[in-house]
XYZ file of C-alpha atoms in Angstrom:
638
model
C 57.449 108.132 104.342
C 55.722 106.217 102.285
C 57.762 106.454 98.341
C 55.993 104.420 96.467
C 58.905 102.356 96.530
C 59.617 98.532 97.821
C 62.283 99.590 100.502
C 59.502 102.122 102.164
C 56.957 99.514 101.816
C 59.867 96.896 103.891
C 60.673 99.905 106.203
C 56.572 100.094 107.152
C 56.599 96.427 107.612
C 59.327 96.575 109.960
C 58.020 99.120 111.704
C 54.618 97.875 111.950
C 55.961 94.653 113.310
C 57.531 96.633 116.473
C 54.610 98.485 116.328
C 51.322 97.869 115.024
C 49.334 99.591 113.351
C 47.150 101.823 115.366
C 50.218 104.416 115.685
C 51.604 103.923 112.508
C 51.142 106.050 109.859
C 52.220 105.936 105.922
C 52.378 109.229 104.737
C 52.965 109.576 100.986
C 53.527 112.422 99.063
C 51.655 112.737 95.275
C 53.998 114.375 92.464
C 51.156 113.934 90.155
C 53.859 112.548 87.566
C 53.709 109.109 89.246
C 53.452 105.874 86.983
C 50.040 104.757 87.537
C 51.005 101.261 88.924
C 52.718 103.226 91.566
C 49.464 104.118 92.828
C 48.032 100.590 93.008
C 51.147 99.527 94.709
C 50.668 102.017 97.292
C 46.892 100.860 97.296
C 47.583 96.976 97.777
C 50.165 97.704 100.555
C 48.433 100.242 102.405
C 45.635 96.915 102.773
C 48.446 94.463 103.220
C 50.689 96.401 105.695
C 47.010 97.437 107.413
C 48.110 101.123 107.845
C 46.413 104.210 107.523
C 47.357 105.979 104.360
C 47.620 109.237 104.288
C 48.135 111.373 100.848
C 50.030 115.153 101.034
C 50.250 116.860 97.390
C 51.133 120.081 96.689
C 50.143 119.780 93.613
C 52.391 121.731 91.081
C 54.554 118.981 88.737
C 58.230 119.550 88.777
C 58.024 121.535 85.959
C 55.108 123.507 86.777
C 57.755 124.122 90.113
C 60.577 124.263 87.234
C 59.100 127.324 85.753
C 58.602 128.764 88.757
C 62.002 128.380 89.890
C 62.503 129.353 87.287
C 65.447 126.526 86.466
C 65.622 123.074 85.264
C 66.185 120.905 88.000
C 69.486 117.918 88.148
C 71.009 115.958 89.732
C 72.645 118.342 92.573
C 69.620 120.469 93.242
C 66.209 119.153 92.567
C 63.483 121.890 94.187
C 60.652 119.343 92.433
C 61.805 117.299 95.797
C 61.661 120.559 98.446
C 58.920 121.774 97.073
C 56.466 118.886 96.492
C 58.185 116.095 98.876
C 59.406 117.783 101.405
C 57.493 120.878 102.418
C 53.871 118.631 101.789
C 54.501 116.416 104.510
C 57.292 118.412 106.732
C 53.756 120.652 107.445
C 51.510 117.571 107.648
C 54.336 116.174 110.440
C 53.503 120.027 112.085
C 49.530 120.235 111.950
C 49.251 116.018 113.480
C 52.099 115.024 115.210
C 54.533 116.212 118.139
C 58.583 115.773 118.123
C 58.198 114.271 121.435
C 56.473 111.295 120.740
C 56.907 110.455 116.523
C 59.349 109.429 115.168
C 59.495 109.780 111.344
C 61.108 106.271 109.332
C 62.483 106.160 105.969
C 63.450 103.459 103.026
C 67.206 103.829 102.781
C 68.416 100.682 102.937
C 72.507 99.852 103.748
C 73.942 101.365 101.312
C 73.206 104.307 101.442
C 73.953 104.626 105.098
C 76.336 108.009 104.455
C 72.810 110.377 103.657
C 71.811 108.887 107.366
C 73.145 112.195 108.772
C 72.072 114.689 106.459
C 68.595 112.890 106.873
C 68.529 113.156 111.117
C 69.449 117.167 110.713
C 66.350 116.984 108.072
C 64.015 116.264 110.095
C 64.452 118.067 113.310
C 63.081 118.247 115.781
C 61.946 115.235 114.984
C 63.920 111.665 115.700
C 64.651 109.744 112.263
C 65.567 106.386 111.263
C 66.132 104.126 108.700
C 65.489 100.498 109.497
C 67.102 99.053 106.618
C 70.151 100.186 107.778
C 69.925 97.503 110.833
C 70.448 93.847 110.574
C 69.331 92.159 108.745
C 70.803 93.333 105.795
C 69.104 92.661 102.535
C 69.307 93.368 98.710
C 66.567 95.134 96.833
C 66.354 91.887 95.350
C 65.552 90.537 98.384
C 62.993 93.009 98.834
C 61.044 91.733 96.371
C 60.615 89.326 96.947
C 59.630 89.661 100.484
C 56.277 91.072 98.764
C 55.637 88.639 96.028
C 55.498 86.712 99.013
C 52.727 88.273 100.464
C 50.979 88.889 97.631
C 51.660 92.216 96.122
C 52.997 92.085 92.518
C 56.634 93.743 91.463
C 55.868 97.963 90.398
C 56.636 98.078 86.645
C 59.766 100.290 87.035
C 61.371 97.625 88.238
C 59.915 94.887 86.228
C 60.628 97.264 83.784
C 64.421 97.842 84.387
C 64.109 100.736 86.587
C 66.499 101.397 90.130
C 63.460 102.301 91.209
C 59.331 103.497 91.405
C 59.445 107.479 91.060
C 58.230 109.976 88.902
C 57.154 108.098 86.138
C 60.988 106.293 85.800
C 61.601 110.389 84.598
C 63.593 111.308 87.556
C 65.394 114.315 87.214
C 68.351 112.651 89.324
C 68.270 110.571 87.260
C 71.293 109.740 84.464
C 71.872 108.625 81.148
C 70.788 104.903 81.673
C 67.381 106.124 83.331
C 66.836 108.281 80.259
C 68.315 106.178 77.685
C 64.991 102.946 79.726
C 62.795 105.880 79.347
C 62.801 106.155 75.556
C 63.241 102.775 74.759
C 59.855 101.596 77.245
C 57.727 105.160 76.881
C 59.376 106.628 73.929
C 56.116 109.245 74.441
C 56.929 109.854 78.009
C 60.127 111.143 77.200
C 58.929 113.284 73.766
C 56.825 114.700 76.474
C 59.979 115.197 78.691
C 62.180 116.729 76.328
C 60.120 118.873 75.128
C 59.187 120.363 78.593
C 62.691 120.642 78.963
C 63.347 122.368 75.601
C 60.229 125.201 76.530
C 62.319 126.144 79.619
C 65.586 126.667 78.237
C 64.179 128.814 75.998
C 62.272 130.734 78.119
C 65.548 130.569 80.306
C 67.325 131.727 77.059
C 70.640 129.118 79.300
C 72.784 126.281 78.329
C 71.196 124.163 81.285
C 70.186 120.325 81.248
C 68.958 118.194 83.734
C 72.022 115.938 82.623
C 75.328 116.711 82.350
C 77.998 114.545 79.374
C 81.293 114.489 80.850
C 83.020 113.998 77.592
C 86.741 114.975 76.970
C 86.900 115.764 80.893
C 84.827 118.624 80.322
C 81.432 119.295 81.880
C 78.919 120.974 79.569
C 74.923 120.109 79.641
C 72.784 117.873 77.577
C 69.816 118.112 76.394
C 67.323 114.787 76.162
C 66.560 115.790 72.416
C 70.618 115.837 72.178
C 70.667 112.565 74.117
C 68.073 110.974 71.883
C 70.207 111.731 68.598
C 73.260 109.766 70.401
C 70.600 106.509 72.311
C 69.994 106.547 67.972
C 74.384 106.158 67.504
C 74.663 103.822 70.858
C 77.164 106.276 72.665
C 74.660 106.479 75.850
C 77.037 105.969 79.204
C 74.760 103.145 79.858
C 76.645 103.491 83.842
C 75.113 106.568 84.316
C 71.790 105.656 86.746
C 72.255 108.804 88.499
C 70.140 109.068 92.100
C 66.629 109.101 93.100
C 66.103 110.391 96.716
C 63.366 112.535 97.696
C 63.487 112.426 101.288
C 67.585 112.028 101.629
C 68.949 115.384 102.266
C 68.500 118.939 103.316
C 68.216 120.871 100.044
C 70.669 124.069 99.131
C 69.976 126.295 95.997
C 73.551 127.918 96.519
C 76.388 127.760 94.349
C 79.244 126.011 95.533
C 82.267 128.143 94.819
C 85.892 125.741 93.817
C 88.363 126.064 96.024
C 91.403 126.446 94.804
C 93.352 122.435 94.775
C 96.397 123.745 96.319
C 95.490 125.483 100.009
C 95.641 123.344 103.090
C 91.988 122.776 103.689
C 91.526 121.961 107.530
C 88.044 120.611 106.711
C 85.964 119.874 110.556
C 84.550 116.771 110.791
C 80.700 117.650 111.497
C 80.652 120.649 109.019
C 82.847 120.431 106.288
C 83.336 123.968 104.618
C 83.285 124.839 100.939
C 86.821 124.701 100.933
C 86.423 121.180 100.407
C 82.801 119.657 100.363
C 79.556 120.585 100.552
C 76.065 119.208 101.544
C 75.033 118.824 98.126
C 72.902 115.705 97.440
C 74.987 112.539 96.712
C 74.722 111.535 92.985
C 76.325 108.047 93.046
C 74.998 106.114 90.300
C 72.741 102.677 90.412
C 74.922 100.632 88.533
C 73.831 98.514 85.776
C 75.396 94.514 87.890
C 73.475 91.885 84.966
C 73.345 91.299 80.685
C 73.372 88.783 78.932
C 76.617 86.963 77.921
C 76.300 88.386 73.823
C 75.436 91.400 75.575
C 78.489 91.590 77.985
C 80.621 90.386 75.015
C 78.993 93.034 72.323
C 80.208 95.706 75.142
C 83.141 97.856 74.641
C 85.522 99.176 77.985
C 88.594 101.283 78.515
C 91.586 100.742 79.200
C 92.158 100.307 82.766
C 93.785 103.816 83.666
C 96.937 103.247 86.120
C 97.507 106.180 89.361
C 100.986 104.751 88.769
C 101.669 102.486 86.097
C 102.077 98.820 86.845
C 101.584 99.494 90.765
C 98.638 101.631 91.600
C 95.177 101.267 89.054
C 92.076 103.166 88.671
C 90.062 101.106 92.046
C 90.359 100.542 95.022
C 93.863 100.166 97.373
C 94.620 99.412 100.071
C 98.964 99.893 101.277
C 99.983 98.668 104.414
C 103.863 98.783 106.013
C 103.957 98.584 109.878
C 104.052 101.857 112.327
C 107.773 104.328 111.090
C 108.261 102.109 107.720
C 107.350 105.348 105.777
C 104.281 104.997 104.964
C 103.501 108.238 104.193
C 106.470 109.176 102.762
C 105.756 106.480 100.328
C 102.034 108.226 99.684
C 102.475 111.792 99.277
C 105.453 111.745 97.004
C 103.401 109.134 95.307
C 100.552 111.564 95.541
C 103.373 114.981 94.797
C 104.217 113.249 91.521
C 100.602 112.255 90.230
C 99.239 115.867 90.478
C 102.674 117.487 89.080
C 103.227 113.786 86.390
C 107.001 112.979 86.485
C 108.044 109.844 87.530
C 106.562 108.628 90.984
C 109.545 106.648 92.758
C 111.674 108.045 90.275
C 111.061 105.246 88.158
C 107.693 105.684 86.643
C 106.303 107.929 83.977
C 103.092 109.403 85.698
C 99.921 111.500 83.809
C 99.601 114.036 85.315
C 95.513 114.724 86.918
C 93.797 116.574 90.253
C 94.762 114.254 93.249
C 93.257 114.212 96.842
C 95.753 114.066 100.017
C 93.586 113.109 102.925
C 97.116 113.852 105.812
C 95.152 112.571 108.785
C 97.488 112.363 110.817
C 99.631 115.494 110.381
C 98.480 119.160 111.388
C 99.546 121.696 108.244
C 102.745 122.622 110.388
C 104.060 119.128 109.764
C 102.458 118.328 106.534
C 103.832 121.706 104.640
C 107.501 120.757 106.005
C 107.073 116.972 104.417
C 106.320 118.470 101.701
C 109.135 121.061 101.719
C 111.912 118.186 102.119
C 110.146 116.427 98.859
C 109.747 118.950 96.672
C 113.611 120.660 96.997
C 112.402 123.748 96.045
C 110.165 122.733 93.098
C 106.834 124.435 92.872
C 103.745 122.722 94.358
C 100.945 121.334 92.477
C 98.144 123.303 91.665
C 96.040 119.958 91.059
C 97.046 118.752 94.676
C 94.391 118.816 97.119
C 95.375 118.456 101.002
C 93.435 118.266 104.075
C 94.105 117.493 107.397
C 90.555 116.059 108.856
C 88.008 114.311 107.526
C 84.520 112.991 108.794
C 84.168 109.548 109.003
C 83.193 107.552 105.716
C 79.749 106.630 107.038
C 78.893 109.747 108.833
C 79.892 112.085 105.759
C 83.332 111.795 104.087
C 82.078 109.390 101.734
C 79.683 111.910 100.355
C 82.215 115.179 100.450
C 84.615 113.404 98.612
C 82.245 112.757 96.258
C 82.048 116.150 95.680
C 85.475 117.231 95.301
C 85.435 114.442 92.915
C 82.435 116.258 90.654
C 84.579 118.936 90.896
C 87.910 117.738 90.569
C 87.060 116.075 86.814
C 89.439 114.006 85.640
C 90.777 113.337 88.965
C 93.657 110.670 88.671
C 94.450 109.523 92.807
C 92.920 110.101 96.467
C 94.304 109.379 99.241
C 93.304 108.265 102.911
C 95.932 108.442 105.658
C 95.236 107.215 107.227
C 92.032 104.673 106.769
C 90.834 103.817 110.265
C 90.068 107.991 111.168
C 87.415 107.344 108.060
C 86.441 104.307 109.260
C 84.059 104.788 111.241
C 81.352 102.912 113.647
C 81.406 98.836 113.076
C 77.415 97.957 112.506
C 76.152 96.005 115.156
C 75.433 92.063 114.616
C 78.092 91.659 111.959
C 81.397 89.266 112.379
C 84.818 90.281 111.987
C 85.127 89.695 108.580
C 82.331 91.282 107.724
C 82.148 94.420 109.719
C 85.801 94.676 107.986
C 84.197 93.914 104.192
C 81.736 96.656 105.026
C 84.098 99.474 106.003
C 85.346 99.122 102.714
C 82.466 99.867 100.328
C 81.804 103.304 101.052
C 86.168 103.416 99.576
C 85.097 100.996 96.923
C 82.073 102.505 96.173
C 83.579 105.962 95.183
C 86.813 104.023 93.037
C 84.315 102.290 91.308
C 81.205 105.438 90.531
C 84.409 107.661 89.610
C 86.692 105.662 88.101
C 89.780 106.742 90.054
C 91.965 105.036 91.863
C 91.307 105.357 95.846
C 94.694 104.577 98.181
C 93.977 103.630 101.769
C 96.617 103.232 103.948
C 96.388 100.952 106.504
C 98.183 99.295 108.962
C 100.130 95.844 109.315
C 99.554 93.075 112.601
C 101.928 92.263 114.727
C 102.084 88.834 114.762
C 104.583 87.730 110.960
C 103.560 85.696 108.407
C 105.093 84.053 105.130
C 101.911 85.393 103.034
C 102.449 89.191 102.686
C 98.232 89.374 103.173
C 98.117 87.200 105.694
C 100.235 90.488 107.593
C 97.394 93.235 107.162
C 95.696 93.964 110.209
C 92.255 93.363 110.256
C 90.666 90.141 109.019
C 90.955 88.574 105.031
C 87.300 90.668 104.332
C 90.325 94.636 104.463
C 91.953 93.014 101.266
C 89.170 90.643 100.533
C 87.218 93.909 98.957
C 89.911 95.843 97.553
C 90.858 95.553 94.029
C 94.740 95.648 95.103
C 96.714 95.201 98.012
C 100.540 96.737 98.465
C 101.944 95.509 101.285
C 105.517 98.276 102.376
C 108.595 96.041 104.854
C 112.111 96.625 105.605
C 113.871 94.675 104.039
C 117.561 93.062 105.370
C 120.422 94.149 103.664
C 121.627 97.279 101.983
C 117.838 97.307 100.954
C 115.581 99.694 103.141
C 112.020 97.806 101.994
C 110.097 95.484 99.514
C 106.814 96.523 98.207
C 104.815 93.460 98.206
C 101.503 93.769 94.970
C 99.106 92.016 93.791
C 95.822 92.574 92.658
C 92.545 91.809 90.176
C 94.111 94.707 87.918
C 97.686 94.208 88.868
C 99.606 91.659 88.411
C 101.201 90.139 91.177
C 105.537 91.095 91.746
C 107.582 92.966 94.938
C 110.391 95.617 93.929
C 112.652 96.752 96.052
C 112.969 100.001 97.127
C 115.221 102.786 98.738
C 114.416 105.134 101.539
C 116.902 108.707 100.510
C 116.191 110.982 104.384
C 117.366 113.905 102.497
C 114.690 114.046 100.009
C 111.742 112.115 101.422
C 111.537 110.002 98.747
C 111.288 106.585 98.367
C 113.500 104.928 94.962
C 112.114 101.931 93.141
C 115.848 100.118 92.728
C 117.224 98.138 90.094
C 116.881 94.167 90.590
C 114.854 92.554 91.990
C 115.077 92.553 95.983
C 116.647 89.188 96.760
C 119.698 90.787 95.657
C 119.700 93.917 97.686
C 118.501 90.926 100.207
C 121.913 89.237 99.970
C 125.395 90.417 101.133
C 127.600 92.592 98.699
C 130.027 89.718 97.427
C 126.981 87.913 96.390
C 124.904 90.575 95.348
C 127.666 90.848 92.734
C 127.712 87.334 92.287
C 124.192 86.476 92.104
C 124.061 89.668 89.163
C 126.877 88.187 87.424
C 125.630 84.597 87.360
C 122.221 85.878 86.200
C 123.826 86.730 82.870
C 126.776 84.022 82.765
C 124.889 80.779 83.931
C 127.838 78.212 84.294
C 130.443 80.340 85.525
C 133.726 78.666 87.611
C 135.050 81.255 90.626
C 138.285 81.530 88.999
C 136.162 83.961 85.865
C 133.023 84.986 88.165
C 135.685 86.579 90.594
C 137.829 88.304 87.748
C 134.381 90.177 86.169
C 133.573 91.778 89.747
C 135.818 92.801 90.857
C 136.775 89.976 93.895
C 139.976 87.576 94.956
C 139.028 84.204 93.994
C 139.637 82.180 97.203
C 136.823 85.139 98.486
C 134.573 83.778 94.871
C 134.994 80.279 96.082
C 134.213 80.892 99.438
C 130.910 82.634 98.745
C 129.432 80.209 95.771
C 130.242 77.261 98.529
C 128.342 78.931 101.021
C 125.880 80.167 98.864
C 124.828 76.863 97.364
C 124.694 75.407 101.308
C 121.655 77.560 101.473
C 120.524 76.934 98.104
C 121.419 80.173 96.624
C 122.995 78.487 93.699
C 123.645 74.841 91.847
C 126.888 73.839 91.205
C 127.780 71.438 88.643
C 130.286 68.101 89.053
C 133.560 70.554 86.910
C 132.365 73.514 89.689
C 130.552 75.911 87.883
C 128.062 77.496 89.005
C 124.789 79.050 88.512
C 121.007 80.541 89.579
C 118.494 77.944 90.319
C 116.386 77.613 88.088
C 118.583 77.729 84.765
C 119.125 74.652 82.851
C 122.436 72.521 83.155
C 121.824 69.443 83.454
C 124.110 67.040 86.484
C 123.926 70.417 88.791
C 122.671 69.953 91.589
C 122.129 72.886 94.613
C 124.077 71.368 97.939
C 121.124 71.346 99.785
C 117.234 70.710 97.995
C 116.585 74.396 97.065
C 112.962 75.911 97.641
C 111.696 76.329 93.794
C 111.536 79.847 93.065
C 107.572 81.431 92.230
C 107.402 81.763 89.016
C 106.503 86.001 87.995
C 103.878 87.217 87.143
C 104.534 90.566 86.283
C 103.496 92.519 82.816
C 104.766 95.524 84.009
C 108.242 94.404 85.610
C 110.312 95.477 82.942
C 109.505 99.443 83.125
C 110.037 99.224 86.978
C 113.208 97.402 86.589
C 115.852 99.555 85.162
C 119.603 99.054 84.720
C 122.279 97.245 86.957
C 124.590 100.032 88.170
C 128.045 97.889 89.367
C 127.993 96.014 86.078
C 126.744 98.568 83.602
C 124.263 95.962 81.911
C 120.392 95.452 81.941
C 119.702 92.789 85.276
C 117.701 90.486 83.701
C 115.164 89.039 85.888
C 114.682 85.006 87.572
C 112.482 84.716 84.956
C 111.954 86.142 81.579
C 109.288 88.972 81.817
C 107.490 90.073 78.769
C 107.380 93.849 78.271
C 103.940 94.997 79.233
């Protein structure tokens, strides 16, 4: 399938290297609106490869197809793809090849492996393969360099900044950034396309357009003439490149009913029903990835969006913990809080919004029981969609989640419990680290494309480690690919657990957690975890000295309601354990506070500095003393 792009040339080169030119045909479907340089590249590529180039054509242009079908193509449904590409090529295959001996090769690469199942289904009974989805993997820039090395000039559209070489830069699957680029480099072509769109809008008498605008959480058509005005005002989504792939999916021109977000959806791994996802063409954007320094500094980026302020930000979040520690209770309780609004972890105010929760280890009955315990009679949030099954991310799961996100504009969080259920098989030839990193890529792409917090629930390894990141099961490729890593561990003493958090947009910190079995809820506790990991008397002493350093045992005993002897013995032991420092006068303080001449009984290990800007909103008040639980080191307000 020779589209005229660099991927189809590289695919043909690999096929010919394996099978030779005698049995290879380069099949090109002409839409009649291609860039003139595409035809140049096709002819030179065929000559360089030494294979036969066959051209097929329906004879119509995309706009003629739109008029015949009485609709305007867009990123979701593109009849031009079906009638100008798929149908002519299918007819040629049926006339000239035998499904038992012929193989169809397509030019998608390893970043688009989620499209392969639909491609294979589309070409049955022929076998379809995508060599660029197999090792050795290469980027588009590397493929262009490979073509240049054998004497092929780069197709003009790539040089002009387009991510594809189709339809003269006017592919209807493209987004605002693609059409803005067309306006910049070929304003005459842009004007022609805009005029065609306006003419058909008038004929149809409907407010329809190629592009969509999602400003303010409301999706509406965005005609090209309006986009031209926005370009002049500098109000264009420069990251919305859309997608372009005429041979990647089976097109189905049927309306999709929006599901009730509150219903329990049981999704079959092989056939996702419309209650959760549809097999429509994905619209993953080809995001811009390079700028000049002055361009980058002149850009204005929106503030980081938080699902749970200070804890879970937009991006890919990895939540790990040992079995039965309560990860599912934590993730489900958080999902309910975010979907309904209110307080997450019974302490943090959250902004409400749609949430998708994939409970892949639960049955609907168990999930209902868990929700009932958490809700305690309160109504279930309508903006929470639950599913107990999902395809693996490489085999349609990413597409299914993307469709849900498209239908639920403004979604705040996606929870996948557990990641192992949707990870899929490891591509052959990859190291363990590369396989882990690649497995995270599908979820990472969803998080970045839709600006949503994606939480992957995962396990920790049995072998302990002082570094909580090293406890995540698997290689460092998992934590390395994630934007944030959260590890929930059981703690000693009175606290039920400690939540360790670190990431690119969230400051590193750790929080004491308490589990309430009757309600199935995790709650943030007052004060740092150390207070709750000490014995009751030691914790009381530490809390008092945090606000009253350099106090003698008698003063401490009176303040916390213990006997002087008990406090004196406990303080001495805490000093021996490097939990307190004592001066020559027998006064005690916490390590790290200033007091000339005071030394711990044994050398103390310096405490790591706290870097959490959000810690203050997570700490609360001291329940025992009725005074603010001041952190060991000053924590600024967020």
